[in-house]
Structures are given as C-alpha cells and as structure tokens.
C-alpha cells in the first residue's frame, strides 16, 4: 500500500510539473506586451522598463520559467491586473466560496444520483430505468449557464422561493457579523453558531447548487446503473441468487460496494469539472467564488489571474485524483494489491 | 445475464447478432438528422433569412415570429437555424482536428512502443490532468475571440483522448501474429500501420467522436457565452443566450430558445454516442 | 430429493437441455457428464429456477417444491436453505468486496437460521467451516485472499451452515489443481455419508465421477444419450458417445 502510494505521488508530481509548464506556455502566448497590460497604455518608457524588469520579461524563456517556478513555490502567484491584489490573496478569498458551492452540489449529486442509479438497475429495461436514463441524459446535456438563468427566472424571479443572487443576506453582516475561520461561510457559521447567516447561506445556496449538481447527478446515476448491472451479471450474483437473496438485496448488499469504487473515481473527475462549471454559474448568481473572479478576469483579459485560477484548479484536480486512489484502496480490497 | 455460459454453443445465435438498435440511440440519430438538415437548409427554412432588417424592438413569440424577436428586432427562430450551422461546424472541426492529431500520435506511440510511447503518453497525461473546459478557457482568453479560437482551444484539450484510444488499439494490433508475420517479411512499418492499425482504430474512434460531439457543443457554447468565441453578428447559440441574459426577466424568449437548441443538440449526440458504444462494445452491451 | 420428469429447457425456441428422467434421493450421488455445451449446466441451473430468459417445460420437484410453478418467493426460500449451489469458478463466485463471514452471516439471517441472541449464529458458522476443514480465520478474509480450493470448500460450508439437504455442484473441481481437487471431492464424499446429503454433480471429468457417483447421465447436444448405474455406464458403455468419452481418458 505504501509503495503504491509513493508511486502514485510521484506520478502526481510529474503531472503538476507538466501543468506548470503548460500554464507558463499559455501565458507567454498572450499577444501584446504584458508590461503594457500592467503599466497601462499611458505609461512612460521608464514605467514600462520598470514593469519589464519586475516581471523579468527581458530574460530568455528558460530563465523566465525557472523564475516562474521559484515564485510559485515561494507563494508569489503574481499580481492581478484587475484587482491589483496579489493573485494568491484573491484566490484565498474566492476558493472557499467555490468549494462551498461545489461541495453542496456534489452532495446533492451523490444523494440523488446513487439511489436513482440503483433504482434504474433494479428495474432495468422497465419504466423507472427508462425515466432515469432519459433524465440523466438530459442533465448531462443541459448548458449550465442557461439552466442557471432559467431556474433563476422561474424559482427566484417568478415564484420567489429562493433569493435571486448573493451568498447570504448582506444586512446580516451588521446584525450578526460572521467570525471567519475557514472562509467557508456555511462551516464558519456552523462552528460559531451563527444561525441567521447559516440559514440565509443555505437558502441562497439551493439554486446555484442545484444547477451545478445537474451534470454530476446525471453522470453518477449513469455510472451507478451501468456498474450495478454489470456486477449483477457476474458469477457471484448467481451464487447470491442461488443462496436465496432477492434482486434488491443483491444490488444493495453485494453489488453496490464494489460498484461505488468507479463512482468514487468519477466524483474526483466531476469535482474539478464542477468547479469549472461553477465559473459559468457563479457570475449569474453573484456567488463570490473563483467563477465570479475568473469571469471578471476574463472580461479584463487578466492573464496572471487566469493563470492563477487555472493552476489552482489543476492542482485541486490532481489532489482529488490522489485522494480517490487512496479511498478506493479502502473501498475495494482488490485495488490494494494491484 | 444469467443464461448458461458453458460455451457459445449454448447461447442462441440471435443473441450474438448485433442488437436491434436501441430506441434511445434511434431517437438521437433522428434528432441529429433533423438538426443537420435544418443547418443545411437554413436559408430556405428560415422565416426571415434576409436579415438584418431593423424592426420595432423585441417582440414576444407569436404567429409571425414563433420564437419572438431579439432586442435588435431579429427573428430568433431564424438565428437559431443559422446558429445550427455555427455549432455543427465547430463540432465537426474540433473532432476532425483532435481525431487527426490524436490518432496520429496514438498510432505512433502504440506501434513504436519504448521511450517514444512513454514520452507521448506522459504528455497526454498532463493534458488530461486539466479539466478540459479550464484549459480551453485559459487558451481562449489569451487568443482573440473568434470561432477559430474556439475550435483551437477545444481541440487542444480533446486530442489526448484519441491518442490514448489509438495507442491502445495500435498496441494490441502490433502484437497480433499476422502483424508479426508481416514485419518478418519486411513490410515497412508505415504500410503495416496503414493496412492493419488504422482500419482497426476507425470504429472506436468514430464511436468516441459521436460520444464527444455533445461535450464539444456544450463547451463551444460556454466559451461563446463568455464572449470568447463567435462575435456579433454571427448567430451562435451560446452568444445568443448571453445576449438575452440581461433581458431574461422581461424578454425571456431571447435567451430561452437558443439554450433549448443547445440542450436538444447535445442530448441527441449523447444519446447516439451511448447507443453506438453499447452496440459495439461487448462489455457495455451487457449493460443495456 | 430431486425429481425431474420430461424437463425441456429452450432458449429462443432451441432445445438446449432435455432430461426425460432424473431422480436423486437422500444420501445419493448422481452425476451428469458430457462435454461443454451439452446442456448439463443448464439442467442444473433450471433445478433452482436460475435460468434467465429460458422457456422450461416438464416437472421439477426439489425438496418437495414444484420449481416450475412455485412463486419467486417460495423459490428463494428453498434456494440455499434446502438446495445449495456450488459453482465452477470458486473465487469469482464470491462477491469481491464482502468478507466471507459477512456473506455467511447474511445468508443465515436471510433464512432465519440460528436467529435469536444466544450466539447460535457464531456457533453454526464455526461448525460449518470446521466441517470442511477450514480454519475459522477464513471468515475474516476477502475472496481474493483465499485459494481456489478454500473458496470451493467455503461454498460447501455455506450449504452446511444453511442446513441444505441437496447440493448441486457445477464442475466443482475443474478450476482446481489435482491435489486440491482430491480435497474437495473428499469433503463432498464425507458429507454425503455423514449428513445424508443428496448430491447432483455436473462434470466432464469421468475420473472424478467414477470415484463418487452412484448413477450417471451422459448428455450430448442437449439430450441424455445414456443413463444408469455408474459402475455399468463407466465399464460397459452402450452408447458410442460414452465410449468416446471413456477412450479420451488417459
């Protein structure tokens, strides 16, 4: 198990190195002079030189790459062109809100996706299966930004069931201010017992989380269904039938646990995908996460900020994959010896 | 399936024949044919093909304009039909570029083996370590916004899947006895690749393309929605949703119908792709 | 314990197994021999109603239950508890993520064996495992951690724990090494004598069959071509196909 972990960790580091090089390359593709972008169009030649000096733009590319890596490692992720703040600080503020949104969405996806996957597998080729297949296919095919607008219009605008935008009612900041610990509002409100903010945040969270949950729910349902059906066609399912177990208990008692392993791997993939999908949703709901930050950065062509977001999400993705591999070892005993 | 499986002799022949195409895939195929026809016939089908022609602002859906008109007075249905051209050509271009690049690299990797294979596969690992939309986004931001940018940005994230696929097919073909025999007889490697490896890669690659088309259309729409792709006056569904966004509460039809068009198209491709995969992959066939 | 008359199993109209007569009493062992595809496994599975998508006609009584007309619920009651199946590929027949003890406990609970809080359950489990000469520690193992012979003996232990009166064994030794085969056969033979079990064995291994079976059915292409006492069929075969099978022996 340890050796397996070490090998996995080595692979992950290799990927991270590649990701850094890739981000660097993409940043250097920018047409135009980054120094101009930073110093502004009205900058004097001296100011431009100073900017060039500061970013080391006159050095050869390999030197620049080394400097870039050194800066990243020492925590200097550059300065955002639109907020004029260090990118690292911006990300530090924005990431927890994204985590909150995606976490809620994945929770919905697992709680809904796995049971309906089981349902479809139990009644395969019958009506429930047809419904689940159709619904999950719709869920993975829907453009999130459009779903966000539609739900916002219907459930928040017309029916007024949920607030239109924001993370919580901002007037609460004065009546019951929140003490920050993790920067994840729900968690902070919970540990400090700030109920007004907690309920307000949960209320605001429902719509964006539902939208982000659409894709993962669909994929998890499809995957659960497919792996369960495959498991229930295995030899061991026949033995379980021969022991007198019914179809439902074969699925839930025996097939579900091994089937969860691929589903778990899927969640890691979908986690990163959902963060990026959140980019399209957060701005619509004015959710103060990476997505809103990235949307603003995209609008102002803020390369350091984009690079920072890209790098962070890629790192999270690599990490999520690593965590899943370890978890799989616990869930599926065969994976340990592989 | 719990039928006896002593040998294939006990499995009736009917089960071994290709399955009757499943209804989902059929629905997907029909929808795709309709969408493609709509794209090709757009100039004849569209109620108001001679746009732009300024009208009196945005009208709700009615007899004259089934899907209403946008804030510039353009007929939404007309623009959706023309938008099908944009979306489909983006999808076709992305898939063609990524399949071409990916399969070439994959065949080289799988057939050559050794360090060449390792190098190529490590690079694909790095690309696959990115969520596709993220890399596309990062690329599209630094390039000038256009349809070409969208195609390029998506293709860059999509080719590694084809490389993986082609590499695994090529590696399995390269060890077949008849390929060994050909090699011993001195048949040059490119010819072996052409005669044996490529034909065998074709089916899985085509299936993968139909599976990917829905994702490509969604990604392209997302990039255009963010303003990184097609620009006004091009009709593009994602862009149309974005243009309808500010008026969504009052003039909902401007953004709603283009979004539905994206949904239906992605849905159709996903259905067909899943159906094809189930029909061709014996492992997946058990599933449905 | 097993009573079969005019059994016909068809897939999509094609006859894959036809057995005019087959009886196995308590303490008896009957073997069905034949090559792959002869319909012998199908016959076995149909006795527990485990064939999917098959059209079955005839009369099948197992432990007093008419299998072909019984409700699914009634069928599930006899499966395992009264008539147990031992499968060909020992390890893949056990659910990979379930400890053997957990599987056995679930099966016992399902059939209400050893229920109550007096700890009978653990006792039954320990006894059954000991009866097939396995260590108790095996109950804490996962299927991939045990050998094929152990897996096969565990499958038999399941039948014992559940109190099955009939064991249906589908090629129980063909996936095993020769020495391990002998162990499993030894266990089966002993149990049959000690517990008066009815044993229906499907095999293509005539050497195995000759050591354990009282009566033999020879199947070819879905039909029974010869049947009778093992001693006669295996020494004076009347059907040319049986002679062929015997000549193929080393």
Coordinates of N, CA and C in Angstrom, one line a residue, chain A residues 244-336:
Chain A
X244 N -30.6 -17.6 -2.3 CA -31.9 -17.2 -1.9 C -32.1 -15.7 -1.8
X245 N -31.0 -14.9 -2.1 CA -31.1 -13.4 -2.0 C -32.0 -12.9 -3.1
X246 N -32.8 -11.9 -2.8 CA -33.6 -11.3 -3.9 C -32.8 -10.3 -4.7
X247 N -33.3 -9.8 -5.8 CA -32.6 -8.9 -6.7 C -32.2 -7.6 -5.9
X248 N -33.1 -7.1 -5.2 CA -32.8 -5.8 -4.5 C -31.7 -6.0 -3.5
X249 N -31.7 -7.1 -2.7 CA -30.6 -7.2 -1.7 C -29.3 -7.5 -2.4
X250 N -29.3 -8.2 -3.6 CA -28.1 -8.5 -4.3 C -27.5 -7.1 -4.7
X251 N -28.3 -6.2 -5.2 CA -27.8 -4.9 -5.6 C -27.3 -4.1 -4.5
X252 N -28.1 -4.0 -3.4 CA -27.7 -3.1 -2.3 C -26.7 -3.7 -1.4
X253 N -26.8 -5.0 -1.1 CA -25.9 -5.6 -0.1 C -24.5 -6.0 -0.7
X254 N -24.5 -6.5 -2.0 CA -23.3 -7.1 -2.5 C -22.7 -6.2 -3.6
X255 N -23.6 -5.8 -4.6 CA -23.1 -5.2 -5.8 C -22.7 -3.7 -5.6
X256 N -23.4 -3.1 -4.6 CA -23.2 -1.6 -4.5 C -21.8 -1.3 -4.1
X257 N -21.2 -2.0 -3.1 CA -19.9 -1.6 -2.6 C -18.8 -1.7 -3.7
X258 N -18.7 -2.8 -4.4 CA -17.7 -2.7 -5.5 C -18.0 -1.7 -6.5
X259 N -19.3 -1.5 -6.7 CA -19.7 -0.5 -7.8 C -19.4 0.9 -7.4
X260 N -19.3 1.2 -6.1 CA -19.0 2.5 -5.6 C -17.6 3.0 -6.0
X261 N -16.7 2.0 -6.2 CA -15.4 2.4 -6.5 C -15.2 3.2 -7.7
X262 N -15.7 2.7 -8.9 CA -15.7 3.6 -10.1 C -16.5 4.8 -9.9
X263 N -17.6 4.8 -9.1 CA -18.4 6.0 -8.9 C -17.5 7.0 -8.2
X264 N -16.7 6.6 -7.2 CA -15.9 7.5 -6.5 C -14.8 8.1 -7.4
X265 N -14.2 7.3 -8.2 CA -13.2 7.9 -9.2 C -13.9 8.9 -10.0
X266 N -15.1 8.7 -10.4 CA -15.9 9.6 -11.2 C -16.1 10.9 -10.4
X267 N -16.3 10.8 -9.1 CA -16.6 12.0 -8.3 C -15.4 13.0 -8.4
X268 N -14.2 12.4 -8.4 CA -13.0 13.2 -8.4 C -12.9 14.0 -9.7
X269 N -13.2 13.3 -10.8 CA -13.2 13.9 -12.2 C -14.3 15.0 -12.2
X270 N -15.4 14.7 -11.7 CA -16.6 15.6 -11.7 C -16.4 16.8 -10.8
X271 N -15.6 16.6 -9.8 CA -15.4 17.6 -8.8 C -14.7 18.8 -9.5
X272 N -13.6 18.5 -10.2 CA -12.9 19.6 -10.9 C -13.8 20.2 -12.0
X273 N -14.5 19.3 -12.7 CA -15.4 19.7 -13.8 C -16.4 20.7 -13.2
X274 N -16.9 20.4 -12.0 CA -18.0 21.2 -11.4 C -17.4 22.5 -11.0
X275 N -16.2 22.6 -10.6 CA -15.6 23.9 -10.2 C -15.6 24.8 -11.5
X276 N -15.2 24.2 -12.6 CA -15.1 24.9 -13.8 C -16.5 25.3 -14.3
X277 N -17.5 24.3 -14.2 CA -18.9 24.6 -14.5 C -19.4 25.8 -13.6
X278 N -18.9 25.8 -12.4 CA -19.3 26.8 -11.4 C -18.9 28.2 -12.0
X279 N -17.8 28.2 -12.8 CA -17.4 29.5 -13.4 C -18.5 30.2 -14.1
X280 N -19.3 29.3 -14.8 CA -20.4 29.8 -15.6 C -21.6 30.2 -14.8
X281 N -21.7 29.5 -13.6 CA -22.9 29.7 -12.8 C -22.7 30.8 -11.7
X282 N -21.5 30.9 -11.2 CA -21.3 31.8 -10.1 C -21.6 33.3 -10.5
X283 N -21.1 33.6 -11.7 CA -21.4 35.0 -12.1 C -22.9 35.4 -12.1
X284 N -23.6 34.4 -12.6 CA -25.1 34.6 -12.7 C -25.7 34.8 -11.4
X285 N -25.3 34.0 -10.4 CA -25.9 34.1 -9.1 C -25.1 35.0 -8.2
X286 N -24.1 35.7 -8.7 CA -23.3 36.6 -8.0 C -22.7 35.9 -6.7
X287 N -22.2 34.7 -6.9 CA -21.6 33.9 -5.8 C -20.2 34.3 -5.8
X288 N -19.7 34.7 -4.6 CA -18.3 35.3 -4.6 C -17.2 34.3 -4.7
X289 N -17.2 33.4 -5.6 CA -16.2 32.3 -5.7 C -15.2 32.5 -6.8
X290 N -14.5 31.5 -7.2 CA -13.5 31.5 -8.2 C -14.1 31.9 -9.6
X291 N -15.3 31.4 -9.8 CA -16.0 31.6 -11.0 C -16.3 33.1 -11.3
X292 N -16.8 33.8 -10.3 CA -17.0 35.2 -10.4 C -15.7 35.9 -10.7
X293 N -14.7 35.5 -9.9 CA -13.4 36.1 -10.1 C -12.8 35.8 -11.5
X294 N -13.0 34.6 -11.9 CA -12.5 34.3 -13.3 C -13.3 35.0 -14.3
X295 N -14.6 35.1 -14.2 CA -15.4 35.8 -15.2 C -14.9 37.3 -15.3
X296 N -14.6 37.9 -14.2 CA -14.1 39.3 -14.2 C -12.8 39.3 -14.9
X297 N -11.9 38.3 -14.5 CA -10.6 38.3 -15.1 C -10.7 38.1 -16.6
X298 N -11.6 37.2 -17.0 CA -11.8 37.0 -18.5 C -12.2 38.3 -19.2
X299 N -13.1 39.0 -18.6 CA -13.6 40.2 -19.2 C -12.5 41.2 -19.3
X300 N -11.6 41.3 -18.3 CA -10.5 42.3 -18.4 C -9.2 41.7 -18.9
X301 N -9.3 40.5 -19.5 CA -8.1 39.8 -20.0 C -6.9 39.8 -19.0
X302 N -7.2 39.4 -17.8 CA -6.3 39.5 -16.7 C -5.5 38.2 -16.7
X303 N -4.4 38.1 -17.4 CA -3.7 36.8 -17.6 C -3.1 36.3 -16.2
X304 N -2.5 37.1 -15.4 CA -2.0 36.5 -14.1 C -3.1 35.8 -13.3
X305 N -4.3 36.5 -13.3 CA -5.4 35.9 -12.5 C -5.9 34.6 -13.1
X306 N -6.0 34.6 -14.5 CA -6.4 33.4 -15.2 C -5.4 32.3 -14.9
X307 N -4.1 32.6 -15.0 CA -3.1 31.6 -14.8 C -3.2 31.0 -13.4
X308 N -3.5 31.9 -12.4 CA -3.6 31.5 -11.0 C -4.8 30.6 -10.8
X309 N -5.9 30.9 -11.4 CA -7.1 30.1 -11.3 C -6.9 28.8 -11.9
X310 N -6.3 28.8 -13.1 CA -6.0 27.5 -13.9 C -5.2 26.6 -13.0
X311 N -4.1 27.2 -12.5 CA -3.1 26.4 -11.7 C -3.8 25.8 -10.5
X312 N -4.6 26.6 -9.8 CA -5.2 26.2 -8.6 C -6.2 25.0 -8.9
X313 N -7.0 25.2 -9.9 CA -8.0 24.2 -10.2 C -7.3 22.9 -10.6
X314 N -6.2 23.0 -11.4 CA -5.5 21.8 -11.9 C -4.9 21.1 -10.7
X315 N -4.3 21.9 -9.7 CA -3.8 21.3 -8.5 C -4.8 20.5 -7.7
X316 N -6.0 21.2 -7.6 CA -7.1 20.6 -6.8 C -7.5 19.3 -7.5
X317 N -7.5 19.3 -8.8 CA -7.9 18.1 -9.6 C -6.9 17.0 -9.4
X318 N -5.6 17.3 -9.5 CA -4.6 16.3 -9.2 C -4.7 15.7 -7.8
X319 N -4.9 16.6 -6.9 CA -5.1 16.2 -5.5 C -6.3 15.3 -5.3
X320 N -7.4 15.7 -5.9 CA -8.7 14.9 -5.8 C -8.5 13.5 -6.3
X321 N -7.8 13.4 -7.5 CA -7.5 12.1 -8.0 C -6.7 11.3 -7.1
X322 N -5.7 11.9 -6.4 CA -4.9 11.2 -5.5 C -5.7 10.6 -4.3
X323 N -6.5 11.5 -3.8 CA -7.3 11.2 -2.6 C -8.2 10.0 -3.0
X324 N -8.8 10.1 -4.2 CA -9.7 9.0 -4.6 C -9.0 7.7 -4.7
X325 N -7.7 7.7 -5.3 CA -7.0 6.4 -5.4 C -6.8 5.8 -4.0
X326 N -6.5 6.6 -3.0 CA -6.3 6.1 -1.7 C -7.6 5.5 -1.1
X327 N -8.7 6.3 -1.3 CA -10.0 5.9 -0.8 C -10.4 4.6 -1.5
X328 N -10.1 4.4 -2.8 CA -10.5 3.2 -3.5 C -9.9 2.0 -2.9
X329 N -8.6 2.2 -2.4 CA -8.0 1.1 -1.7 C -8.8 0.6 -0.5
X330 N -9.5 1.5 0.1 CA -10.3 1.0 1.3 C -11.6 0.4 0.8
X331 N -12.2 1.0 -0.2 CA -13.5 0.6 -0.7 C -13.4 -0.8 -1.4
X332 N -12.5 -0.9 -2.2 CA -12.4 -2.2 -3.0 C -11.1 -2.9 -2.6
X333 N -11.2 -3.9 -1.8 CA -10.0 -4.6 -1.3 C -9.0 -5.1 -2.4
X334 N -9.6 -5.3 -3.6 CA -8.7 -5.8 -4.7 C -7.7 -4.7 -5.2
X335 N -8.1 -3.4 -5.1 CA -7.3 -2.3 -5.5 C -6.0 -2.2 -4.8
X336 N -6.0 -2.6 -3.5 CA -4.9 -2.5 -2.7 C -3.7 -3.3 -3.2

